[in-house]
């Protein structure tokens, strides 16, 4: 998936664009609005950026989880090689310890990155300080042509680039989470 970035001044125009995108099959979870004026954003029915996207928690949490998996596997392999699982308590305490190490590493990865702004926020910092709003849309290849046609109808919308995006599996989990809340 690719993430398309746009800058716009008018939240009214942005609300209209979001409705058009949704009418053409773009899911709410693929459309994100980043602004410093969260009060005005609340007055318009726009899907604002999750705090995890503002801070970049997904990537750092994944890195922390990968490190935790390596540590957990190492603990379990060391336990097996040394035969510690044959003790009076068996292997359950060590399995629980390995699981706690995995959870701790994932949490720590997210915790460290909470204190650092996301790269996207750094790139658009000047625009946000000038009162502009950033729209970014996560698109599959087959959706790009449709979105490009919609965007050409809105001259106030300024394209700002394209980057790689959130993995597809994470977007599917966000959809499931939102459907549970309804």
N, CA, C and O of each residue as an XYZ file, in Angstrom:
728
protein
N       0.836     -1.173      0.000
C       0.000      0.000      0.000
C       0.886      1.243      0.000
O       2.009      1.236      0.503
N       0.351      2.289     -0.570
C       1.044      3.566     -0.607
C       0.219      4.613      0.132
O      -1.011      4.565      0.140
N       0.920      5.559      0.752
C       0.248      6.653      1.448
C       0.474      7.929      0.639
O       1.611      8.335      0.399
N      -0.642      8.556      0.221
C      -0.612      9.808     -0.532
C      -0.877     10.957      0.435
O      -1.818     10.905      1.226
N      -0.043     11.992      0.366
C      -0.170     13.159      1.242
C      -0.673     14.357      0.454
O      -0.273     14.587     -0.687
N      -1.565     15.118      1.093
C      -2.106     16.338      0.497
C      -2.183     17.409      1.584
O      -2.377     17.102      2.761
N      -2.030     18.667      1.175
C      -2.186     19.800      2.088
C      -3.367     20.629      1.612
O      -3.540     20.866      0.416
N      -4.185     21.069      2.582
C      -5.372     21.858      2.260
C      -5.618     22.876      3.378
O      -5.241     22.652      4.529
N      -6.255     23.995      3.021
C      -6.565     25.045      3.998
C      -7.950     24.889      4.602
O      -8.144     25.202      5.777
N      -8.907     24.416      3.834
C     -10.306     24.423      4.231
C     -10.770     23.061      4.756
O     -10.693     22.051      4.055
N     -11.247     23.054      5.992
C     -11.800     21.819      6.548
C     -13.146     21.472      5.918
O     -13.518     20.300      5.847
N     -13.878     22.490      5.459
C     -15.148     22.230      4.773
C     -14.892     21.458      3.479
O     -15.574     20.477      3.183
N     -13.909     21.911      2.721
C     -13.533     21.232      1.477
C     -13.042     19.817      1.783
O     -13.361     18.871      1.062
N     -12.270     19.683      2.850
C     -11.734     18.382      3.231
C     -12.847     17.412      3.611
O     -12.780     16.228      3.281
N     -13.862     17.905      4.300
C     -14.999     17.060      4.668
C     -15.714     16.550      3.410
O     -16.120     15.389      3.340
N     -15.858     17.425      2.435
C     -16.484     17.044      1.171
C     -15.635     15.978      0.447
O     -16.174     15.024     -0.114
N     -14.327     16.150      0.466
C     -13.425     15.193     -0.175
C     -13.529     13.821      0.496
O     -13.577     12.792     -0.178
N     -13.564     13.819      1.828
C     -13.680     12.545      2.547
C     -14.974     11.824      2.206
O     -14.972     10.603      2.050
N     -16.069     12.547      2.089
C     -17.351     11.923      1.726
C     -17.276     11.344      0.312
O     -17.791     10.255      0.059
N     -16.644     12.062     -0.599
C     -16.486     11.557     -1.963
C     -15.629     10.289     -1.972
O     -15.960      9.318     -2.652
N     -14.531     10.301     -1.218
C     -13.665      9.125     -1.157
C     -14.428      7.916     -0.621
O     -14.310      6.813     -1.155
N     -15.207      8.130      0.434
C     -15.971      7.032      1.021
C     -17.046      6.531      0.068
O     -17.342      5.337      0.041
N     -17.633      7.431     -0.714
C     -18.659      7.001     -1.662
C     -18.063      6.164     -2.797
O     -18.776      5.401     -3.450
N     -16.754      6.308     -3.030
C     -16.094      5.498     -4.047
C     -15.388      4.289     -3.462
O     -14.560      3.675     -4.134
N     -15.702      3.932     -2.208
C     -15.214      2.683     -1.639
C     -13.936      2.776     -0.833
O     -13.379      1.746     -0.454
N     -13.452      3.977     -0.559
C     -12.276      4.123      0.298
C     -12.768      4.089      1.743
O     -13.617      4.890      2.133
N     -12.235      3.166      2.529
C     -12.670      2.977      3.908
C     -12.197      4.130      4.806
O     -11.157      4.738      4.548
N     -12.961      4.420      5.848
C     -12.597      5.478      6.790
C     -11.202      5.265      7.374
O     -10.466      6.223      7.611
N     -10.851      4.014      7.600
C      -9.551      3.702      8.189
C      -8.380      4.003      7.276
O      -7.234      4.021      7.726
N      -8.648      4.240      6.003
C      -7.589      4.576      5.056
C      -7.396      6.081      4.936
O      -6.423      6.530      4.330
N      -8.300      6.862      5.500
C      -8.271      8.323      5.375
C      -7.902      8.916      6.737
O      -8.540      8.618      7.746
N      -6.865      9.758      6.751
C      -6.400     10.349      8.000
C      -6.242     11.857      7.830
O      -5.795     12.332      6.786
N      -6.609     12.595      8.859
C      -6.497     14.048      8.849
C      -5.626     14.472     10.017
O      -5.883     14.115     11.166
N      -4.593     15.237      9.705
C      -3.664     15.718     10.725
C      -3.716     17.240     10.755
O      -3.480     17.897      9.741
N      -4.023     17.791     11.915
C      -4.083     19.240     12.078
C      -3.750     19.596     13.513
O      -3.870     18.768     14.415
N      -3.333     20.828     13.715
C      -3.097     21.303     15.078
C      -4.382     21.810     15.727
O      -4.420     22.037     16.936
N      -5.423     21.986     14.934
C      -6.694     22.520     15.414
C      -7.703     21.380     15.591
O      -8.614     21.204     14.782
N      -7.519     20.618     16.662
C      -8.385     19.459     16.894
C      -9.827     19.857     17.201
O     -10.745     19.082     16.932
N     -10.047     21.056     17.763
C     -11.417     21.501     18.053
C     -12.213     21.665     16.761
O     -13.344     21.189     16.658
N     -11.627     22.334     15.788
C     -12.317     22.525     14.501
C     -12.524     21.193     13.809
O     -13.537     20.984     13.140
N     -11.576     20.300     13.966
C     -11.692     18.979     13.351
C     -12.887     18.228     13.919
O     -13.563     17.487     13.204
N     -13.145     18.423     15.213
C     -14.284     17.776     15.851
C     -15.623     18.292     15.346
O     -16.609     17.555     15.351
N     -15.674     19.543     14.913
C     -16.908     20.121     14.392
C     -17.244     19.568     13.012
O     -18.412     19.484     12.633
N     -16.235     19.202     12.286
C     -16.422     18.552     10.985
C     -16.325     17.054     11.249
O     -15.617     16.620     12.158
N     -17.018     16.293     10.474
C     -17.019     14.852     10.721
C     -15.878     14.223      9.942
O     -16.084     13.526      8.949
N     -14.656     14.490     10.424
C     -13.452     14.001      9.767
C     -12.784     12.954     10.644
O     -12.872     13.001     11.871
N     -12.126     12.025     10.004
C     -11.441     10.949     10.712
C     -10.020     11.421     11.007
O      -9.164     11.439     10.123
N      -9.780     11.803     12.261
C      -8.467     12.334     12.588
C      -7.455     11.219     12.808
O      -7.814     10.052     12.963
N      -6.204     11.599     12.820
C      -5.097     10.659     12.952
C      -5.107     10.050     14.345
O      -5.256     10.757     15.342
N      -4.946      8.725     14.405
C      -4.783      8.057     15.687
C      -3.483      8.527     16.321
O      -2.539      8.893     15.621
N      -3.437      8.517     17.655
C      -2.195      8.899     18.321
C      -1.053      7.970     17.945
O       0.103      8.389     17.910
N      -1.369      6.710     17.663
C      -0.310      5.789     17.255
C       0.323      6.221     15.946
O       1.529      6.056     15.766
N      -0.467      6.774     15.021
C       0.091      7.260     13.767
C       0.837      8.573     13.966
O       1.843      8.815     13.299
N       0.360      9.427     14.873
C       1.060     10.682     15.131
C       2.439     10.409     15.702
O       3.398     11.107     15.373
N       2.543      9.423     16.536
C       3.798      9.161     17.215
C       4.636      8.064     16.561
O       5.813      7.916     16.888
N       4.051      7.296     15.646
C       4.831      6.245     14.997
C       4.962      4.989     15.842
O       5.953      4.269     15.721
N       3.974      4.710     16.701
C       4.075      3.583     17.621
C       4.063      2.243     16.915
O       4.631      1.276     17.424
N       3.437      2.162     15.771
C       3.311      0.874     15.108
C       4.686      0.336     14.753
O       4.982     -0.828     15.025
N       5.518      1.150     14.160
C       6.835      0.693     13.742
C       7.721      0.347     14.936
O       8.357     -0.707     14.941
N       7.774      1.211     15.942
C       8.636      0.950     17.092
C       8.123     -0.236     17.900
O       8.914     -1.001     18.451
N       6.798     -0.392     17.974
C       6.233     -1.551     18.668
C       6.598     -2.842     17.954
O       6.877     -3.852     18.601
N       6.599     -2.820     16.621
C       7.000     -3.998     15.848
C       8.466     -4.341     16.093
O       8.823     -5.511     16.228
N       9.304     -3.325     16.149
C      10.732     -3.553     16.404
C      10.923     -4.117     17.807
O      11.694     -5.057     18.002
N      10.219     -3.541     18.788
C      10.290     -4.051     20.150
C       9.802     -5.490     20.245
O      10.378     -6.301     20.969
N       8.730     -5.806     19.506
C       8.203     -7.175     19.503
C       9.207     -8.145     18.880
O       9.374     -9.264     19.365
N       9.871     -7.718     17.814
C      10.875     -8.589     17.171
C      12.028     -8.874     18.131
O      12.501    -10.007     18.223
N      12.474     -7.853     18.838
C      13.538     -8.058     19.826
C      13.046     -8.975     20.937
O      13.779     -9.857     21.383
N      11.811     -8.774     21.388
C      11.232     -9.623     22.426
C      11.121    -11.075     21.991
O      11.353    -11.982     22.790
N      10.768    -11.304     20.724
C      10.682    -12.683     20.216
C      12.048    -13.345     20.241
O      12.169    -14.511     20.618
N      13.077    -12.608     19.843
C      14.439    -13.159     19.867
C      14.836    -13.520     21.296
O      15.370    -14.605     21.531
N      14.582    -12.625     22.254
C      14.911    -12.912     23.651
C      14.107    -14.092     24.180
O      14.656    -14.957     24.862
N      12.816    -14.136     23.874
C      11.966    -15.224     24.371
C      12.423    -16.567     23.816
O      12.495    -17.550     24.554
N      12.730    -16.616     22.536
C      13.217    -17.874     21.930
C      14.548    -18.280     22.551
O      14.788    -19.459     22.810
N      15.414    -17.291     22.788
C      16.703    -17.580     23.420
C      16.505    -18.172     24.810
O      17.169    -19.143     25.175
N      15.602    -17.595     25.579
C      15.317    -18.110     26.928
C      14.791    -19.540     26.854
O      15.218    -20.406     27.619
N      13.857    -19.783     25.924
C      13.285    -21.131     25.810
C      14.317    -22.144     25.320
O      14.350    -23.274     25.808
N      15.152    -21.758     24.369
C      16.204    -22.668     23.889
C      17.225    -22.963     24.985
O      17.636    -24.112     25.154
N      17.634    -21.949     25.722
C      18.579    -22.144     26.817
C      17.983    -23.062     27.875
O      18.682    -23.914     28.424
N      16.707    -22.895     28.162
C      16.016    -23.755     29.123
C      16.013    -25.202     28.653
O      16.244    -26.119     29.442
N      15.752    -25.402     27.372
C      15.712    -26.761     26.825
C      17.106    -27.394     26.828
O      17.276    -28.546     27.226
N      18.096    -26.624     26.381
C      19.465    -27.165     26.295
C      19.999    -27.500     27.683
O      20.646    -28.533     27.856
N      19.741    -26.653     28.671
C      20.229    -26.879     30.023
C      19.381    -27.880     30.813
O      19.804    -28.360     31.865
N      18.196    -28.189     30.311
C      17.327    -29.152     30.989
C      16.626    -28.566     32.204
O      16.185    -29.318     33.073
N      16.511    -27.266     32.288
C      15.875    -26.633     33.436
C      14.390    -26.949     33.519
O      13.798    -26.840     34.593
N      13.788    -27.332     32.426
C      12.358    -27.648     32.426
C      12.064    -28.953     33.151
O      10.904    -29.272     33.416
N      13.110    -29.710     33.472
C      12.918    -30.980     34.178
C      12.843    -30.809     35.691
O      12.658    -31.789     36.411
N      12.981    -29.596     36.176
C      12.951    -29.316     37.617
C      11.592    -29.600     38.221
O      10.669    -30.029     37.529
N      11.474    -29.354     39.538
C      10.223    -29.665     40.257
C       9.009    -28.853     39.769
O       7.879    -29.333     39.856
N       9.226    -27.644     39.261
C       8.114    -26.831     38.796
C       7.798    -27.054     37.318
O       6.769    -26.593     36.823
N       8.667    -27.750     36.631
C       8.473    -27.946     35.200
C       8.884    -26.698     34.425
O       9.622    -25.858     34.941
N       8.416    -26.578     33.207
C       8.821    -25.464     32.350
C       7.882    -24.278     32.369
O       8.171    -23.257     31.745
N       6.760    -24.387     33.071
C       5.775    -23.312     33.034
C       6.309    -21.967     33.536
O       6.044    -20.955     32.887
N       7.040    -21.895     34.644
C       7.564    -20.588     35.072
C       8.491    -19.956     34.026
O       8.492    -18.738     33.844
N       9.260    -20.774     33.357
C      10.182    -20.244     32.351
C       9.418    -19.787     31.110
O       9.789    -18.795     30.484
N       8.360    -20.504     30.756
C       7.528    -20.072     29.628
C       6.869    -18.737     29.962
O       6.810    -17.842     29.118
N       6.376    -18.604     31.187
C       5.770    -17.346     31.608
C       6.799    -16.216     31.606
O       6.487    -15.092     31.213
N       8.021    -16.509     32.044
C       9.083    -15.506     32.036
C       9.397    -15.070     30.603
O       9.552    -13.877     30.342
N       9.491    -16.014     29.684
C       9.758    -15.689     28.277
C       8.630    -14.818     27.709
O       8.884    -13.874     26.961
N       7.403    -15.139     28.065
C       6.264    -14.336     27.607
C       6.330    -12.919     28.184
O       6.061    -11.951     27.474
N       6.680    -12.794     29.449
C       6.790    -11.465     30.059
C       7.906    -10.650     29.412
O       7.765     -9.437     29.252
N       9.012    -11.293     29.039
C      10.094    -10.590     28.340
C       9.597    -10.082     26.992
O       9.905     -8.955     26.607
N       8.834    -10.898     26.273
C       8.269    -10.485     24.986
C       7.346     -9.276     25.156
O       7.461     -8.303     24.410
N       6.450     -9.327     26.111
C       5.519     -8.219     26.353
C       6.284     -6.968     26.774
O       5.970     -5.869     26.316
N       7.276     -7.120     27.634
C       8.049     -5.969     28.099
C       8.800     -5.310     26.939
O       8.805     -4.083     26.833
N       9.422     -6.089     26.084
C      10.161     -5.514     24.951
C       9.223     -4.771     23.992
O       9.569     -3.705     23.483
N       8.047     -5.330     23.752
C       7.074     -4.660     22.885
C       6.627     -3.350     23.520
O       6.587     -2.318     22.850
N       6.296     -3.383     24.785
C       5.861     -2.177     25.498
C       6.970     -1.132     25.514
O       6.714      0.052     25.293
N       8.185     -1.561     25.771
C       9.306     -0.618     25.840
C       9.578      0.025     24.483
O       9.912      1.207     24.409
N       9.434     -0.752     23.414
C       9.603     -0.190     22.074
C       8.595      0.906     21.807
O       8.946      1.946     21.251
N       7.358      0.694     22.190
C       6.321      1.717     22.025
C       6.560      2.890     22.959
O       6.369      4.043     22.573
N       6.974      2.604     24.178
C       7.184      3.657     25.174
C       8.307      4.612     24.762
O       8.173      5.824     24.926
N       9.387      4.094     24.242
C      10.503      4.942     23.823
C      10.059      5.882     22.708
O      10.422      7.059     22.707
N       9.287      5.379     21.773
C       8.918      6.188     20.615
C       7.804      7.190     20.918
O       7.586      8.114     20.134
N       7.102      7.029     22.026
C       6.069      7.996     22.395
C       6.697      9.374     22.568
O       6.073     10.395     22.278
N       7.922      9.390     23.039
C       8.582     10.654     23.330
C       9.130     11.332     22.076
O       9.508     12.502     22.129
N       9.179     10.623     20.958
C       9.720     11.179     19.725
C       8.598     11.408     18.726
O       7.756     10.527     18.549
N       8.556     12.570     18.061
C       7.518     12.783     17.050
C       7.748     11.913     15.829
O       8.885     11.580     15.496
N       6.682     11.554     15.179
C       6.745     10.749     13.968
C       7.404     11.549     12.848
O       7.302     12.775     12.818
N       8.074     10.866     11.936
C       8.745     11.515     10.820
C       7.760     12.338      9.988
O       8.117     13.402      9.482
N       6.539     11.859      9.843
C       5.551     12.606      9.057
C       5.228     13.942      9.726
O       5.029     14.946      9.042
N       5.177     13.958     11.036
C       4.909     15.204     11.737
C       6.054     16.186     11.533
O       5.813     17.387     11.415
N       7.295     15.706     11.490
C       8.439     16.579     11.273
C       8.397     17.194      9.879
O       8.663     18.384      9.715
N       8.065     16.390      8.882
C       8.035     16.871      7.508
C       6.982     17.960      7.338
O       7.222     18.945      6.639
N       5.846     17.801      7.952
C       4.735     18.729      7.761
C       4.610     19.756      8.886
O       3.609     20.469      8.960
N       5.594     19.838      9.743
C       5.515     20.718     10.898
C       5.242     22.168     10.504
O       4.392     22.820     11.111
N       5.943     22.678      9.506
C       5.769     24.066      9.084
C       4.353     24.313      8.563
O       3.732     25.321      8.900
N       3.851     23.405      7.752
C       2.484     23.564      7.233
C       1.461     23.548      8.354
O       0.517     24.338      8.346
N       1.640     22.656      9.319
C       0.714     22.573     10.447
C       0.753     23.853     11.289
O      -0.284     24.331     11.750
N       1.947     24.398     11.484
C       2.064     25.632     12.259
C       1.417     26.808     11.542
O       0.984     27.761     12.191
N       1.343     26.758     10.220
C       0.699     27.812      9.434
C      -0.813     27.624      9.329
O      -1.469     28.350      8.583
N      -1.375     26.662     10.062
C      -2.816     26.474     10.104
C      -3.374     25.581      9.006
O      -4.590     25.494      8.838
N      -2.518     24.932      8.275
C      -2.982     24.050      7.205
C      -3.292     22.669      7.775
O      -2.907     22.339      8.897
N      -3.986     21.884      6.990
C      -4.373     20.533      7.383
C      -3.742     19.544      6.418
O      -3.683     19.787      5.213
N      -3.275     18.438      6.952
C      -2.657     17.389      6.144
C      -3.658     16.241      6.013
O      -4.172     15.728      7.007
N      -3.918     15.858      4.788
C      -4.758     14.688      4.502
C      -3.836     13.611      3.978
O      -3.077     13.845      3.038
N      -3.892     12.428      4.576
C      -3.182     11.322      3.961
C      -4.075     10.110      3.852
O      -4.867      9.790      4.739
N      -3.907      9.439      2.700
C      -4.793      8.344      2.325
C      -3.946      7.115      2.019
O      -3.021      7.175      1.210
N      -4.267      6.005      2.668
C      -3.602      4.732      2.400
C      -4.361      4.023      1.287
O      -5.547      3.724      1.425
N      -3.668      3.755      0.182
C      -4.346      3.217     -0.994
C      -3.728      1.920     -1.482
O      -2.513      1.724     -1.455
N      -4.616      1.046     -1.927
C      -4.185     -0.128     -2.672
C      -4.026      0.306     -4.124
O      -4.556      1.341     -4.529
N      -3.299     -0.484     -4.905
C      -3.012     -0.094     -6.291
C      -4.279      0.159     -7.098
O      -4.333      1.120     -7.866
N      -5.293     -0.679     -6.942
C      -6.495     -0.532     -7.752
C      -7.306      0.701     -7.370
O      -8.180      1.112     -8.132
N      -7.041      1.301     -6.213
C      -7.777      2.483     -5.779
C      -7.126      3.791     -6.231
O      -7.765      4.842     -6.181
N      -5.892      3.745     -6.662
C      -5.151      4.975     -6.963
C      -5.765      5.783     -8.103
O      -5.830      7.010     -8.019
N      -6.205      5.137     -9.138
C      -6.782      5.856    -10.277
C      -8.044      6.608     -9.862
O      -8.243      7.759    -10.253
N      -8.886      5.963     -9.078
C     -10.122      6.591     -8.598
C      -9.804      7.817     -7.749
O     -10.406      8.876     -7.926
N      -8.864      7.669     -6.835
C      -8.515      8.776     -5.946
C      -7.899      9.927     -6.739
O      -8.189     11.089     -6.457
N      -7.067      9.628     -7.713
C      -6.464     10.686     -8.531
C      -7.537     11.487     -9.274
O      -7.422     12.706     -9.399
N      -8.565     10.818     -9.762
C      -9.659     11.518    -10.441
C     -10.395     12.445     -9.472
O     -10.722     13.580     -9.821
N     -10.654     11.961     -8.258
C     -11.343     12.774     -7.250
C     -10.496     13.984     -6.886
O     -11.015     15.096     -6.782
N      -9.218     13.783     -6.696
C      -8.333     14.863     -6.264
C      -8.195     15.960     -7.323
O      -7.990     17.126     -6.985
N      -8.305     15.595     -8.582
C      -8.212     16.597     -9.648
C      -9.417     17.540     -9.646
O      -9.337     18.646    -10.180
N     -10.509     17.119     -9.059
C     -11.711     17.957     -8.973
C     -11.606     19.026     -7.882
O     -12.474     19.892     -7.774
N     -10.541     18.964     -7.072
C     -10.385     19.885     -5.940
C      -9.062     20.641     -6.070
O      -8.027     20.165     -5.604
N      -9.094     21.819     -6.703
C      -7.864     22.571     -6.932
C      -7.212     23.119     -5.649
O      -6.026     23.448     -5.659
N      -7.970     23.218     -4.554
C      -7.404     23.717     -3.297
C      -6.489     22.679     -2.645
O      -5.718     23.005     -1.743
N      -6.575     21.452     -3.095
C      -5.815     20.342     -2.528
C      -4.456     20.263     -3.207
O      -4.372     20.099     -4.424
N      -3.399     20.381     -2.423
C      -2.043     20.376     -2.972
C      -1.368     19.035     -2.659
O      -1.173     18.714     -1.487
N      -1.003     18.237     -3.691
C      -0.311     16.970     -3.438
C       1.081     17.215     -2.861
O       1.793     18.117     -3.304
N       1.462     16.412     -1.874
C       2.755     16.594     -1.219
C       3.639     15.362     -1.255
O       4.714     15.375     -0.656
N       3.235     14.305     -1.929
C       4.120     13.152     -2.044
C       3.457     11.843     -1.699
O       2.291     11.779     -1.311
N       4.253     10.797     -1.858
C       3.783      9.431     -1.638
C       4.884      8.663     -0.898
O       6.063      8.782     -1.231
N       4.492      7.879      0.099
C       5.433      7.010      0.812
C       4.807      5.634      0.979
O       3.628      5.440      0.682
N       5.602      4.677      1.456
C       5.036      3.370      1.789
C       4.245      3.537      3.080
O       4.419      4.520      3.800
N       3.376      2.574      3.368
C       2.397      2.786      4.435
C       2.298      1.632      5.408
O       3.114      0.710      5.423
N       1.278      1.727      6.206
C       0.918      0.727      7.191
C       0.621     -0.600      6.498
O      -0.025     -0.616      5.450
N       1.080     -1.705      7.064
C       0.786     -3.002      6.448
C      -0.710     -3.282      6.359
O      -1.490     -2.808      7.186
N      -1.097     -4.046      5.364
C      -2.503     -4.387      5.112
C      -3.140     -5.077      6.317
O      -4.294     -4.805      6.646
N      -2.391     -5.972      6.979
C      -2.960     -6.702      8.113
C      -3.347     -5.756      9.242
O      -4.331     -6.006      9.939
N      -2.589     -4.665      9.439
C      -2.919     -3.722     10.496
C      -4.191     -2.955     10.157
O      -5.016     -2.708     11.037
N      -4.360     -2.579      8.902
C      -5.584     -1.893      8.489
C      -6.800     -2.788      8.678
O      -7.861     -2.314      9.082
N      -6.654     -4.076      8.388
C      -7.759     -5.011      8.594
C      -8.115     -5.121     10.077
O      -9.291     -5.213     10.429
N      -7.099     -5.112     10.949
C      -7.360     -5.167     12.389
C      -8.074     -3.907     12.861
O      -8.955     -3.977     13.719
N      -7.697     -2.742     12.299
C      -8.375     -1.499     12.661
C      -9.839     -1.537     12.237
O     -10.704     -1.056     12.970
N     -10.131     -2.102     11.064
C     -11.516     -2.229     10.606
C     -12.315     -3.103     11.568
O     -13.440     -2.765     11.934
N     -11.724     -4.237     11.979
C     -12.408     -5.134     12.906
C     -12.664     -4.449     14.243
O     -13.734     -4.599     14.832
N     -11.679     -3.700     14.713
C     -11.821     -2.988     15.982
C     -12.958     -1.973     15.915
O     -13.772     -1.898     16.834
N     -13.022     -1.193     14.840
C     -14.089     -0.207     14.690
C     -15.459     -0.875     14.586
O     -16.446     -0.353     15.105
N     -15.521     -2.032     13.915
C     -16.813     -2.716     13.802
C     -17.259     -3.263     15.160
O     -18.458     -3.347     15.423
N     -16.315     -3.635     16.021
C     -16.678     -4.083     17.367
C     -17.225     -2.937     18.202
O     -18.107     -3.140     19.036
N     -16.708     -1.736     17.982
C     -17.167     -0.580     18.753
C     -18.572     -0.157     18.386
O     -19.270      0.449     19.199
N     -19.003     -0.471     17.154
C     -20.346     -0.087     16.693
C     -21.375     -0.953     17.284
O     -22.562     -0.777     17.011
